């Protein structure tokens, strides 16, 4: 039986983590005793930062791994924070699942000029780099899920799901209220937190309320995954009626199909 792997992008695919990153950085600056378990509590305080119904998707993949229908689940990201941040998000999802779902993280190529992922050759996401980093053979069937279109990931072995970006930015007042009424307020000066939060979110243009969430997109993602894992051969079910939209892209290997979700 052909082995199959599902590969997620991180940001705007599994969720939206920019504000969460800022909140966590400020909290750990104001109180150096916070540890990863506290990060889980923080994430639980802001469930909107997870893509709508993503836990249903991950629970489904957990089941398919347990049934040995799915071989691996990975993250392939260009997130420009340190790798520790990506690992914490990965472990948070696993904590919620009570299961070690993700087999590998392929992090960004370079950060501040320093190589982070030696197996990558470029900032671009490419099929060749993925195979090199994952140490998988060329016969594996890949379902790749990303909110961006990476031309060099378009390949005969790749079922490419181009998902709509998930963005959820909360009002500063909402963030402050939740922190103030949580155990985090016991260990920090809330006024100092407020000042730092306003400055940081303003600096990174994260203070605007934005809500680009699409339940339909996540429902389509589930249909695509079910199709990918049900098929015994082809990674691209071009005849499936549940495909919302498909279109052709040219690259140096010919015409390939990418599926919008």
PDB file of N, CA and C in Angstrom, residues 112-213:
ATOM      1  N   UNK A 112      17.314  35.854  10.382  1.00  0.00           N
ATOM      2  CA  UNK A 112      18.349  36.869  10.610  1.00  0.00           C
ATOM      3  C   UNK A 112      19.699  36.441  10.034  1.00  0.00           C
ATOM      4  N   UNK A 113      19.649  35.820   8.863  1.00  0.00           N
ATOM      5  CA  UNK A 113      20.873  35.413   8.171  1.00  0.00           C
ATOM      6  C   UNK A 113      21.466  34.106   8.639  1.00  0.00           C
ATOM      7  N   UNK A 114      20.931  33.531   9.705  1.00  0.00           N
ATOM      8  CA  UNK A 114      21.441  32.271  10.245  1.00  0.00           C
ATOM      9  C   UNK A 114      20.588  31.112   9.745  1.00  0.00           C
ATOM     10  N   UNK A 115      21.245  30.061   9.273  1.00  0.00           N
ATOM     11  CA  UNK A 115      20.524  28.893   8.776  1.00  0.00           C
ATOM     12  C   UNK A 115      19.836  28.181   9.939  1.00  0.00           C
ATOM     13  N   UNK A 116      18.536  27.990   9.807  1.00  0.00           N
ATOM     14  CA  UNK A 116      17.741  27.305  10.826  1.00  0.00           C
ATOM     15  C   UNK A 116      17.489  25.854  10.424  1.00  0.00           C
ATOM     16  N   UNK A 117      17.215  25.657   9.150  1.00  0.00           N
ATOM     17  CA  UNK A 117      16.898  24.315   8.643  1.00  0.00           C
ATOM     18  C   UNK A 117      17.913  23.950   7.565  1.00  0.00           C
ATOM     19  N   UNK A 118      18.997  23.240   7.922  1.00  0.00           N
ATOM     20  CA  UNK A 118      20.091  22.953   6.985  1.00  0.00           C
ATOM     21  C   UNK A 118      19.673  22.128   5.771  1.00  0.00           C
ATOM     22  N   UNK A 119      18.584  21.370   5.893  1.00  0.00           N
ATOM     23  CA  UNK A 119      18.156  20.543   4.764  1.00  0.00           C
ATOM     24  C   UNK A 119      17.445  21.351   3.686  1.00  0.00           C
ATOM     25  N   UNK A 120      17.097  22.610   3.985  1.00  0.00           N
ATOM     26  CA  UNK A 120      16.472  23.472   2.984  1.00  0.00           C
ATOM     27  C   UNK A 120      17.537  24.215   2.195  1.00  0.00           C
ATOM     28  N   UNK A 121      17.224  24.509   0.950  1.00  0.00           N
ATOM     29  CA  UNK A 121      18.166  25.211   0.078  1.00  0.00           C
ATOM     30  C   UNK A 121      17.686  26.606  -0.290  1.00  0.00           C
ATOM     31  N   UNK A 122      16.464  26.963   0.106  1.00  0.00           N
ATOM     32  CA  UNK A 122      15.869  28.221  -0.316  1.00  0.00           C
ATOM     33  C   UNK A 122      14.771  28.636   0.660  1.00  0.00           C
ATOM     34  N   UNK A 123      14.425  29.924   0.609  1.00  0.00           N
ATOM     35  CA  UNK A 123      13.295  30.417   1.392  1.00  0.00           C
ATOM     36  C   UNK A 123      11.964  29.906   0.834  1.00  0.00           C
ATOM     37  N   UNK A 124      11.957  29.521  -0.442  1.00  0.00           N
ATOM     38  CA  UNK A 124      10.748  29.004  -1.070  1.00  0.00           C
ATOM     39  C   UNK A 124      10.437  27.601  -0.542  1.00  0.00           C
ATOM     40  N   UNK A 125       9.164  27.256  -0.554  1.00  0.00           N
ATOM     41  CA  UNK A 125       8.792  25.872  -0.256  1.00  0.00           C
ATOM     42  C   UNK A 125       8.840  25.082  -1.559  1.00  0.00           C
ATOM     43  N   UNK A 126       9.625  24.019  -1.580  1.00  0.00           N
ATOM     44  CA  UNK A 126       9.783  23.231  -2.797  1.00  0.00           C
ATOM     45  C   UNK A 126       9.586  21.750  -2.501  1.00  0.00           C
ATOM     46  N   UNK A 127       9.164  21.034  -3.514  1.00  0.00           N
ATOM     47  CA  UNK A 127       8.986  19.583  -3.380  1.00  0.00           C
ATOM     48  C   UNK A 127      10.317  18.906  -3.073  1.00  0.00           C
ATOM     49  N   UNK A 128      11.380  19.305  -3.763  1.00  0.00           N
ATOM     50  CA  UNK A 128      12.690  18.673  -3.558  1.00  0.00           C
ATOM     51  C   UNK A 128      13.198  18.894  -2.138  1.00  0.00           C
ATOM     52  N   UNK A 129      13.036  20.117  -1.617  1.00  0.00           N
ATOM     53  CA  UNK A 129      13.451  20.382  -0.233  1.00  0.00           C
ATOM     54  C   UNK A 129      12.613  19.574   0.753  1.00  0.00           C
ATOM     55  N   UNK A 130      11.320  19.456   0.462  1.00  0.00           N
ATOM     56  CA  UNK A 130      10.470  18.681   1.366  1.00  0.00           C
ATOM     57  C   UNK A 130      10.922  17.225   1.435  1.00  0.00           C
ATOM     58  N   UNK A 131      11.198  16.633   0.289  1.00  0.00           N
ATOM     59  CA  UNK A 131      11.653  15.238   0.258  1.00  0.00           C
ATOM     60  C   UNK A 131      12.985  15.104   0.989  1.00  0.00           C
ATOM     61  N   UNK A 132      13.873  16.077   0.784  1.00  0.00           N
ATOM     62  CA  UNK A 132      15.182  16.045   1.440  1.00  0.00           C
ATOM     63  C   UNK A 132      15.042  16.150   2.961  1.00  0.00           C
ATOM     64  N   UNK A 133      14.210  17.067   3.423  1.00  0.00           N
ATOM     65  CA  UNK A 133      14.059  17.293   4.866  1.00  0.00           C
ATOM     66  C   UNK A 133      13.272  16.181   5.554  1.00  0.00           C
ATOM     67  N   UNK A 134      12.273  15.683   4.886  1.00  0.00           N
ATOM     68  CA  UNK A 134      11.419  14.652   5.492  1.00  0.00           C
ATOM     69  C   UNK A 134      12.051  13.271   5.442  1.00  0.00           C
ATOM     70  N   UNK A 135      13.063  13.126   4.561  1.00  0.00           N
ATOM     71  CA  UNK A 135      13.737  11.832   4.360  1.00  0.00           C
ATOM     72  C   UNK A 135      12.761  10.751   3.888  1.00  0.00           C
ATOM     73  N   UNK A 136      11.769  11.182   3.120  1.00  0.00           N
ATOM     74  CA  UNK A 136      10.816  10.251   2.529  1.00  0.00           C
ATOM     75  C   UNK A 136      11.238   9.932   1.101  1.00  0.00           C
ATOM     76  N   UNK A 137      10.750   8.828   0.571  1.00  0.00           N
ATOM     77  CA  UNK A 137      11.093   8.506  -0.813  1.00  0.00           C
ATOM     78  C   UNK A 137      10.129   9.194  -1.776  1.00  0.00           C
ATOM     79  N   UNK A 138      10.454   9.171  -3.042  1.00  0.00           N
ATOM     80  CA  UNK A 138       9.684   9.888  -4.054  1.00  0.00           C
ATOM     81  C   UNK A 138       8.347   9.229  -4.381  1.00  0.00           C
ATOM     82  N   UNK A 139       8.101   8.045  -3.838  1.00  0.00           N
ATOM     83  CA  UNK A 139       6.854   7.339  -4.138  1.00  0.00           C
ATOM     84  C   UNK A 139       5.722   7.702  -3.186  1.00  0.00           C
ATOM     85  N   UNK A 140       6.040   8.418  -2.133  1.00  0.00           N
ATOM     86  CA  UNK A 140       5.020   8.741  -1.135  1.00  0.00           C
ATOM     87  C   UNK A 140       4.017   9.737  -1.705  1.00  0.00           C
ATOM     88  N   UNK A 141       2.760   9.593  -1.318  1.00  0.00           N
ATOM     89  CA  UNK A 141       1.708  10.514  -1.732  1.00  0.00           C
ATOM     90  C   UNK A 141       1.566  11.599  -0.669  1.00  0.00           C
ATOM     91  N   UNK A 142       1.575  12.842  -1.111  1.00  0.00           N
ATOM     92  CA  UNK A 142       1.592  13.984  -0.198  1.00  0.00           C
ATOM     93  C   UNK A 142       0.324  14.806  -0.365  1.00  0.00           C
ATOM     94  N   UNK A 143      -0.331  15.109   0.737  1.00  0.00           N
ATOM     95  CA  UNK A 143      -1.400  16.100   0.746  1.00  0.00           C
ATOM     96  C   UNK A 143      -0.833  17.345   1.419  1.00  0.00           C
ATOM     97  N   UNK A 144      -0.686  18.423   0.659  1.00  0.00           N
ATOM     98  CA  UNK A 144      -0.049  19.652   1.142  1.00  0.00           C
ATOM     99  C   UNK A 144      -1.109  20.732   1.286  1.00  0.00           C
ATOM    100  N   UNK A 145      -1.193  21.323   2.475  1.00  0.00           N
ATOM    101  CA  UNK A 145      -2.245  22.293   2.800  1.00  0.00           C
ATOM    102  C   UNK A 145      -1.599  23.617   3.172  1.00  0.00           C
ATOM    103  N   UNK A 146      -1.913  24.668   2.415  1.00  0.00           N
ATOM    104  CA  UNK A 146      -1.274  25.969   2.637  1.00  0.00           C
ATOM    105  C   UNK A 146      -2.213  27.063   2.156  1.00  0.00           C
ATOM    106  N   UNK A 147      -2.174  28.213   2.834  1.00  0.00           N
ATOM    107  CA  UNK A 147      -2.988  29.343   2.383  1.00  0.00           C
ATOM    108  C   UNK A 147      -2.315  30.114   1.256  1.00  0.00           C
ATOM    109  N   UNK A 148      -1.041  29.826   0.992  1.00  0.00           N
ATOM    110  CA  UNK A 148      -0.319  30.454  -0.112  1.00  0.00           C
ATOM    111  C   UNK A 148      -0.065  29.428  -1.210  1.00  0.00           C
ATOM    112  N   UNK A 149       0.130  29.929  -2.424  1.00  0.00           N
ATOM    113  CA  UNK A 149       0.418  29.049  -3.551  1.00  0.00           C
ATOM    114  C   UNK A 149       1.921  29.027  -3.791  1.00  0.00           C
ATOM    115  N   UNK A 150       2.540  27.907  -3.511  1.00  0.00           N
ATOM    116  CA  UNK A 150       3.982  27.728  -3.705  1.00  0.00           C
ATOM    117  C   UNK A 150       4.193  26.913  -4.978  1.00  0.00           C
ATOM    118  N   UNK A 151       4.616  27.603  -6.036  1.00  0.00           N
ATOM    119  CA  UNK A 151       4.707  26.976  -7.358  1.00  0.00           C
ATOM    120  C   UNK A 151       5.548  25.706  -7.345  1.00  0.00           C
ATOM    121  N   UNK A 152       6.624  25.711  -6.560  1.00  0.00           N
ATOM    122  CA  UNK A 152       7.542  24.573  -6.602  1.00  0.00           C
ATOM    123  C   UNK A 152       7.084  23.399  -5.730  1.00  0.00           C
ATOM    124  N   UNK A 153       5.922  23.534  -5.120  1.00  0.00           N
ATOM    125  CA  UNK A 153       5.307  22.391  -4.434  1.00  0.00           C
ATOM    126  C   UNK A 153       4.278  21.697  -5.326  1.00  0.00           C
ATOM    127  N   UNK A 154       4.028  22.249  -6.489  1.00  0.00           N
ATOM    128  CA  UNK A 154       3.080  21.636  -7.421  1.00  0.00           C
ATOM    129  C   UNK A 154       3.784  20.488  -8.130  1.00  0.00           C
ATOM    130  N   UNK A 155       3.279  19.278  -7.932  1.00  0.00           N
ATOM    131  CA  UNK A 155       4.000  18.078  -8.382  1.00  0.00           C
ATOM    132  C   UNK A 155       2.997  16.934  -8.537  1.00  0.00           C
ATOM    133  N   UNK A 156       3.354  15.956  -9.374  1.00  0.00           N
ATOM    134  CA  UNK A 156       2.469  14.808  -9.597  1.00  0.00           C
ATOM    135  C   UNK A 156       2.145  14.050  -8.314  1.00  0.00           C
ATOM    136  N   UNK A 157       3.068  14.049  -7.363  1.00  0.00           N
ATOM    137  CA  UNK A 157       2.880  13.292  -6.120  1.00  0.00           C
ATOM    138  C   UNK A 157       2.163  14.099  -5.041  1.00  0.00           C
ATOM    139  N   UNK A 158       1.805  15.332  -5.376  1.00  0.00           N
ATOM    140  CA  UNK A 158       1.249  16.246  -4.362  1.00  0.00           C
ATOM    141  C   UNK A 158      -0.208  16.587  -4.663  1.00  0.00           C
ATOM    142  N   UNK A 159      -1.054  16.319  -3.705  1.00  0.00           N
ATOM    143  CA  UNK A 159      -2.442  16.781  -3.701  1.00  0.00           C
ATOM    144  C   UNK A 159      -2.402  18.123  -2.959  1.00  0.00           C
ATOM    145  N   UNK A 160      -2.440  19.196  -3.701  1.00  0.00           N
ATOM    146  CA  UNK A 160      -2.234  20.542  -3.140  1.00  0.00           C
ATOM    147  C   UNK A 160      -3.588  21.169  -2.817  1.00  0.00           C
ATOM    148  N   UNK A 161      -3.835  21.422  -1.542  1.00  0.00           N
ATOM    149  CA  UNK A 161      -5.054  22.109  -1.115  1.00  0.00           C
ATOM    150  C   UNK A 161      -4.693  23.549  -0.764  1.00  0.00           C
ATOM    151  N   UNK A 162      -5.131  24.458  -1.615  1.00  0.00           N
ATOM    152  CA  UNK A 162      -4.870  25.888  -1.420  1.00  0.00           C
ATOM    153  C   UNK A 162      -6.031  26.459  -0.605  1.00  0.00           C
ATOM    154  N   UNK A 163      -5.842  26.490   0.704  1.00  0.00           N
ATOM    155  CA  UNK A 163      -6.931  26.844   1.617  1.00  0.00           C
ATOM    156  C   UNK A 163      -6.992  28.357   1.813  1.00  0.00           C
ATOM    157  N   UNK A 164      -8.177  28.873   2.111  1.00  0.00           N
ATOM    158  CA  UNK A 164      -8.294  30.310   2.358  1.00  0.00           C
ATOM    159  C   UNK A 164      -7.586  30.668   3.665  1.00  0.00           C
ATOM    160  N   UNK A 165      -6.910  31.825   3.702  1.00  0.00           N
ATOM    161  CA  UNK A 165      -6.175  32.204   4.916  1.00  0.00           C
ATOM    162  C   UNK A 165      -7.120  32.469   6.087  1.00  0.00           C
ATOM    163  N   UNK A 166      -6.716  31.988   7.254  1.00  0.00           N
ATOM    164  CA  UNK A 166      -7.487  32.207   8.476  1.00  0.00           C
ATOM    165  C   UNK A 166      -6.821  33.339   9.258  1.00  0.00           C
ATOM    166  N   UNK A 167      -7.565  34.409   9.485  1.00  0.00           N
ATOM    167  CA  UNK A 167      -7.048  35.560  10.242  1.00  0.00           C
ATOM    168  C   UNK A 167      -8.088  35.951  11.286  1.00  0.00           C
ATOM    169  N   UNK A 168      -7.659  36.030  12.531  1.00  0.00           N
ATOM    170  CA  UNK A 168      -8.572  36.463  13.593  1.00  0.00           C
ATOM    171  C   UNK A 168      -7.796  37.341  14.570  1.00  0.00           C
ATOM    172  N   UNK A 169      -7.977  38.655  14.423  1.00  0.00           N
ATOM    173  CA  UNK A 169      -7.347  39.611  15.335  1.00  0.00           C
ATOM    174  C   UNK A 169      -8.401  40.162  16.292  1.00  0.00           C
ATOM    175  N   UNK A 170      -8.123  40.009  17.566  1.00  0.00           N
ATOM    176  CA  UNK A 170      -9.060  40.449  18.595  1.00  0.00           C
ATOM    177  C   UNK A 170      -8.822  41.912  18.959  1.00  0.00           C
ATOM    178  N   UNK A 171      -9.854  42.609  19.420  1.00  0.00           N
ATOM    179  CA  UNK A 171      -9.657  43.967  19.928  1.00  0.00           C
ATOM    180  C   UNK A 171      -8.751  43.943  21.160  1.00  0.00           C
ATOM    181  N   UNK A 172      -7.965  44.979  21.317  1.00  0.00           N
ATOM    182  CA  UNK A 172      -7.090  45.070  22.490  1.00  0.00           C
ATOM    183  C   UNK A 172      -7.909  44.989  23.779  1.00  0.00           C
ATOM    184  N   UNK A 173      -9.089  45.586  23.770  1.00  0.00           N
ATOM    185  CA  UNK A 173      -9.938  45.567  24.974  1.00  0.00           C
ATOM    186  C   UNK A 173     -10.326  44.138  25.361  1.00  0.00           C
ATOM    187  N   UNK A 174     -10.568  43.300  24.373  1.00  0.00           N
ATOM    188  CA  UNK A 174     -10.927  41.898  24.640  1.00  0.00           C
ATOM    189  C   UNK A 174      -9.748  41.140  25.236  1.00  0.00           C
ATOM    190  N   UNK A 175      -8.570  41.368  24.667  1.00  0.00           N
ATOM    191  CA  UNK A 175      -7.359  40.709  25.179  1.00  0.00           C
ATOM    192  C   UNK A 175      -7.111  41.113  26.627  1.00  0.00           C
ATOM    193  N   UNK A 176      -7.193  42.408  26.892  1.00  0.00           N
ATOM    194  CA  UNK A 176      -6.948  42.912  28.248  1.00  0.00           C
ATOM    195  C   UNK A 176      -7.953  42.349  29.251  1.00  0.00           C
ATOM    196  N   UNK A 177      -9.209  42.296  28.859  1.00  0.00           N
ATOM    197  CA  UNK A 177     -10.250  41.793  29.758  1.00  0.00           C
ATOM    198  C   UNK A 177      -9.996  40.331  30.120  1.00  0.00           C
ATOM    199  N   UNK A 178      -9.637  39.535  29.128  1.00  0.00           N
ATOM    200  CA  UNK A 178      -9.421  38.101  29.394  1.00  0.00           C
ATOM    201  C   UNK A 178      -8.186  37.879  30.263  1.00  0.00           C
ATOM    202  N   UNK A 179      -7.131  38.627  29.995  1.00  0.00           N
ATOM    203  CA  UNK A 179      -5.925  38.495  30.824  1.00  0.00           C
ATOM    204  C   UNK A 179      -6.208  38.963  32.246  1.00  0.00           C
ATOM    205  N   UNK A 180      -6.934  40.061  32.357  1.00  0.00           N
ATOM    206  CA  UNK A 180      -7.215  40.645  33.670  1.00  0.00           C
ATOM    207  C   UNK A 180      -8.049  39.710  34.550  1.00  0.00           C
ATOM    208  N   UNK A 181      -8.919  38.914  33.935  1.00  0.00           N
ATOM    209  CA  UNK A 181      -9.773  37.996  34.694  1.00  0.00           C
ATOM    210  C   UNK A 181      -9.249  36.561  34.666  1.00  0.00           C
ATOM    211  N   UNK A 182      -7.970  36.426  34.401  1.00  0.00           N
ATOM    212  CA  UNK A 182      -7.336  35.107  34.376  1.00  0.00           C
ATOM    213  C   UNK A 182      -6.258  35.028  35.457  1.00  0.00           C
ATOM    214  N   UNK A 183      -5.734  33.843  35.738  1.00  0.00           N
ATOM    215  CA  UNK A 183      -4.639  33.717  36.713  1.00  0.00           C
ATOM    216  C   UNK A 183      -3.371  34.462  36.307  1.00  0.00           C
ATOM    217  N   UNK A 184      -3.232  34.811  35.034  1.00  0.00           N
ATOM    218  CA  UNK A 184      -2.033  35.545  34.606  1.00  0.00           C
ATOM    219  C   UNK A 184      -1.932  36.901  35.298  1.00  0.00           C
ATOM    220  N   UNK A 185      -3.074  37.498  35.598  1.00  0.00           N
ATOM    221  CA  UNK A 185      -3.078  38.827  36.221  1.00  0.00           C
ATOM    222  C   UNK A 185      -2.464  38.821  37.615  1.00  0.00           C
ATOM    223  N   UNK A 186      -2.374  37.652  38.236  1.00  0.00           N
ATOM    224  CA  UNK A 186      -1.823  37.562  39.593  1.00  0.00           C
ATOM    225  C   UNK A 186      -0.308  37.760  39.622  1.00  0.00           C
ATOM    226  N   UNK A 187       0.341  37.551  38.466  1.00  0.00           N
ATOM    227  CA  UNK A 187       1.810  37.574  38.434  1.00  0.00           C
ATOM    228  C   UNK A 187       2.401  38.752  37.669  1.00  0.00           C
ATOM    229  N   UNK A 188       1.542  39.630  37.165  1.00  0.00           N
ATOM    230  CA  UNK A 188       2.043  40.755  36.371  1.00  0.00           C
ATOM    231  C   UNK A 188       1.364  42.041  36.816  1.00  0.00           C
ATOM    232  N   UNK A 189       1.976  43.153  36.435  1.00  0.00           N
ATOM    233  CA  UNK A 189       1.347  44.462  36.590  1.00  0.00           C
ATOM    234  C   UNK A 189       0.467  44.676  35.359  1.00  0.00           C
ATOM    235  N   UNK A 190      -0.835  44.682  35.546  1.00  0.00           N
ATOM    236  CA  UNK A 190      -1.750  44.711  34.408  1.00  0.00           C
ATOM    237  C   UNK A 190      -1.634  46.010  33.615  1.00  0.00           C
ATOM    238  N   UNK A 191      -1.310  47.116  34.287  1.00  0.00           N
ATOM    239  CA  UNK A 191      -1.137  48.385  33.570  1.00  0.00           C
ATOM    240  C   UNK A 191       0.098  48.343  32.678  1.00  0.00           C
ATOM    241  N   UNK A 192       1.155  47.728  33.189  1.00  0.00           N
ATOM    242  CA  UNK A 192       2.369  47.572  32.389  1.00  0.00           C
ATOM    243  C   UNK A 192       2.099  46.648  31.197  1.00  0.00           C
ATOM    244  N   UNK A 193       1.332  45.609  31.435  1.00  0.00           N
ATOM    245  CA  UNK A 193       0.960  44.708  30.339  1.00  0.00           C
ATOM    246  C   UNK A 193       0.175  45.467  29.278  1.00  0.00           C
ATOM    247  N   UNK A 194      -0.770  46.298  29.703  1.00  0.00           N
ATOM    248  CA  UNK A 194      -1.604  47.073  28.777  1.00  0.00           C
ATOM    249  C   UNK A 194      -0.746  47.984  27.910  1.00  0.00           C
ATOM    250  N   UNK A 195       0.184  48.698  28.527  1.00  0.00           N
ATOM    251  CA  UNK A 195       1.057  49.616  27.773  1.00  0.00           C
ATOM    252  C   UNK A 195       1.886  48.854  26.750  1.00  0.00           C
ATOM    253  N   UNK A 196       2.499  47.758  27.187  1.00  0.00           N
ATOM    254  CA  UNK A 196       3.335  46.960  26.288  1.00  0.00           C
ATOM    255  C   UNK A 196       2.523  46.334  25.160  1.00  0.00           C
ATOM    256  N   UNK A 197       1.325  45.882  25.481  1.00  0.00           N
ATOM    257  CA  UNK A 197       0.470  45.268  24.466  1.00  0.00           C
ATOM    258  C   UNK A 197       0.087  46.276  23.392  1.00  0.00           C
ATOM    259  N   UNK A 198      -0.336  47.454  23.808  1.00  0.00           N
ATOM    260  CA  UNK A 198      -0.738  48.487  22.847  1.00  0.00           C
ATOM    261  C   UNK A 198       0.430  48.891  21.952  1.00  0.00           C
ATOM    262  N   UNK A 199       1.606  49.069  22.552  1.00  0.00           N
ATOM    263  CA  UNK A 199       2.786  49.450  21.770  1.00  0.00           C
ATOM    264  C   UNK A 199       3.176  48.357  20.782  1.00  0.00           C
ATOM    265  N   UNK A 200       3.173  47.118  21.240  1.00  0.00           N
ATOM    266  CA  UNK A 200       3.615  46.003  20.396  1.00  0.00           C
ATOM    267  C   UNK A 200       2.649  45.747  19.250  1.00  0.00           C
ATOM    268  N   UNK A 201       1.373  45.690  19.540  1.00  0.00           N
ATOM    269  CA  UNK A 201       0.393  45.432  18.483  1.00  0.00           C
ATOM    270  C   UNK A 201       0.354  46.565  17.476  1.00  0.00           C
ATOM    271  N   UNK A 202       0.529  47.793  17.957  1.00  0.00           N
ATOM    272  CA  UNK A 202       0.580  48.935  17.051  1.00  0.00           C
ATOM    273  C   UNK A 202       1.822  48.882  16.167  1.00  0.00           C
ATOM    274  N   UNK A 203       2.966  48.516  16.747  1.00  0.00           N
ATOM    275  CA  UNK A 203       4.227  48.452  15.999  1.00  0.00           C
ATOM    276  C   UNK A 203       4.143  47.451  14.849  1.00  0.00           C
ATOM    277  N   UNK A 204       3.482  46.335  15.096  1.00  0.00           N
ATOM    278  CA  UNK A 204       3.395  45.276  14.080  1.00  0.00           C
ATOM    279  C   UNK A 204       2.066  45.294  13.320  1.00  0.00           C
ATOM    280  N   UNK A 205       1.327  46.396  13.476  1.00  0.00           N
ATOM    281  CA  UNK A 205       0.046  46.571  12.775  1.00  0.00           C
ATOM    282  C   UNK A 205      -0.916  45.414  13.062  1.00  0.00           C
ATOM    283  N   UNK A 206      -0.966  45.020  14.323  1.00  0.00           N
ATOM    284  CA  UNK A 206      -1.834  43.926  14.739  1.00  0.00           C
ATOM    285  C   UNK A 206      -2.963  44.414  15.644  1.00  0.00           C
ATOM    286  N   UNK A 207      -3.177  45.732  15.653  1.00  0.00           N
ATOM    287  CA  UNK A 207      -4.183  46.306  16.548  1.00  0.00           C
ATOM    288  C   UNK A 207      -5.543  46.486  15.875  1.00  0.00           C
ATOM    289  N   UNK A 208      -5.622  46.198  14.593  1.00  0.00           N
ATOM    290  CA  UNK A 208      -6.890  46.316  13.879  1.00  0.00           C
ATOM    291  C   UNK A 208      -7.699  45.030  14.063  1.00  0.00           C
ATOM    292  N   UNK A 209      -8.999  45.180  14.257  1.00  0.00           N
ATOM    293  CA  UNK A 209      -9.864  44.007  14.415  1.00  0.00           C
ATOM    294  C   UNK A 209     -10.138  43.411  13.037  1.00  0.00           C
ATOM    295  N   UNK A 210      -9.696  42.189  12.821  1.00  0.00           N
ATOM    296  CA  UNK A 210      -9.889  41.494  11.542  1.00  0.00           C
ATOM    297  C   UNK A 210     -10.427  40.104  11.837  1.00  0.00           C
ATOM    298  N   UNK A 211     -11.402  39.690  11.063  1.00  0.00           N
ATOM    299  CA  UNK A 211     -11.978  38.365  11.263  1.00  0.00           C
ATOM    300  C   UNK A 211     -12.241  37.725   9.904  1.00  0.00           C
ATOM    301  N   UNK A 212     -11.214  37.083   9.348  1.00  0.00           N
ATOM    302  CA  UNK A 212     -11.358  36.338   8.098  1.00  0.00           C
ATOM    303  C   UNK A 212     -11.402  34.853   8.448  1.00  0.00           C
ATOM    304  N   UNK A 213     -12.561  34.387   8.791  1.00  0.00           N
ATOM    305  CA  UNK A 213     -12.727  32.980   9.149  1.00  0.00           C
ATOM    306  C   UNK A 213     -13.763  32.376   8.220  1.00  0.00           C
TER     307      UNK A 213
END
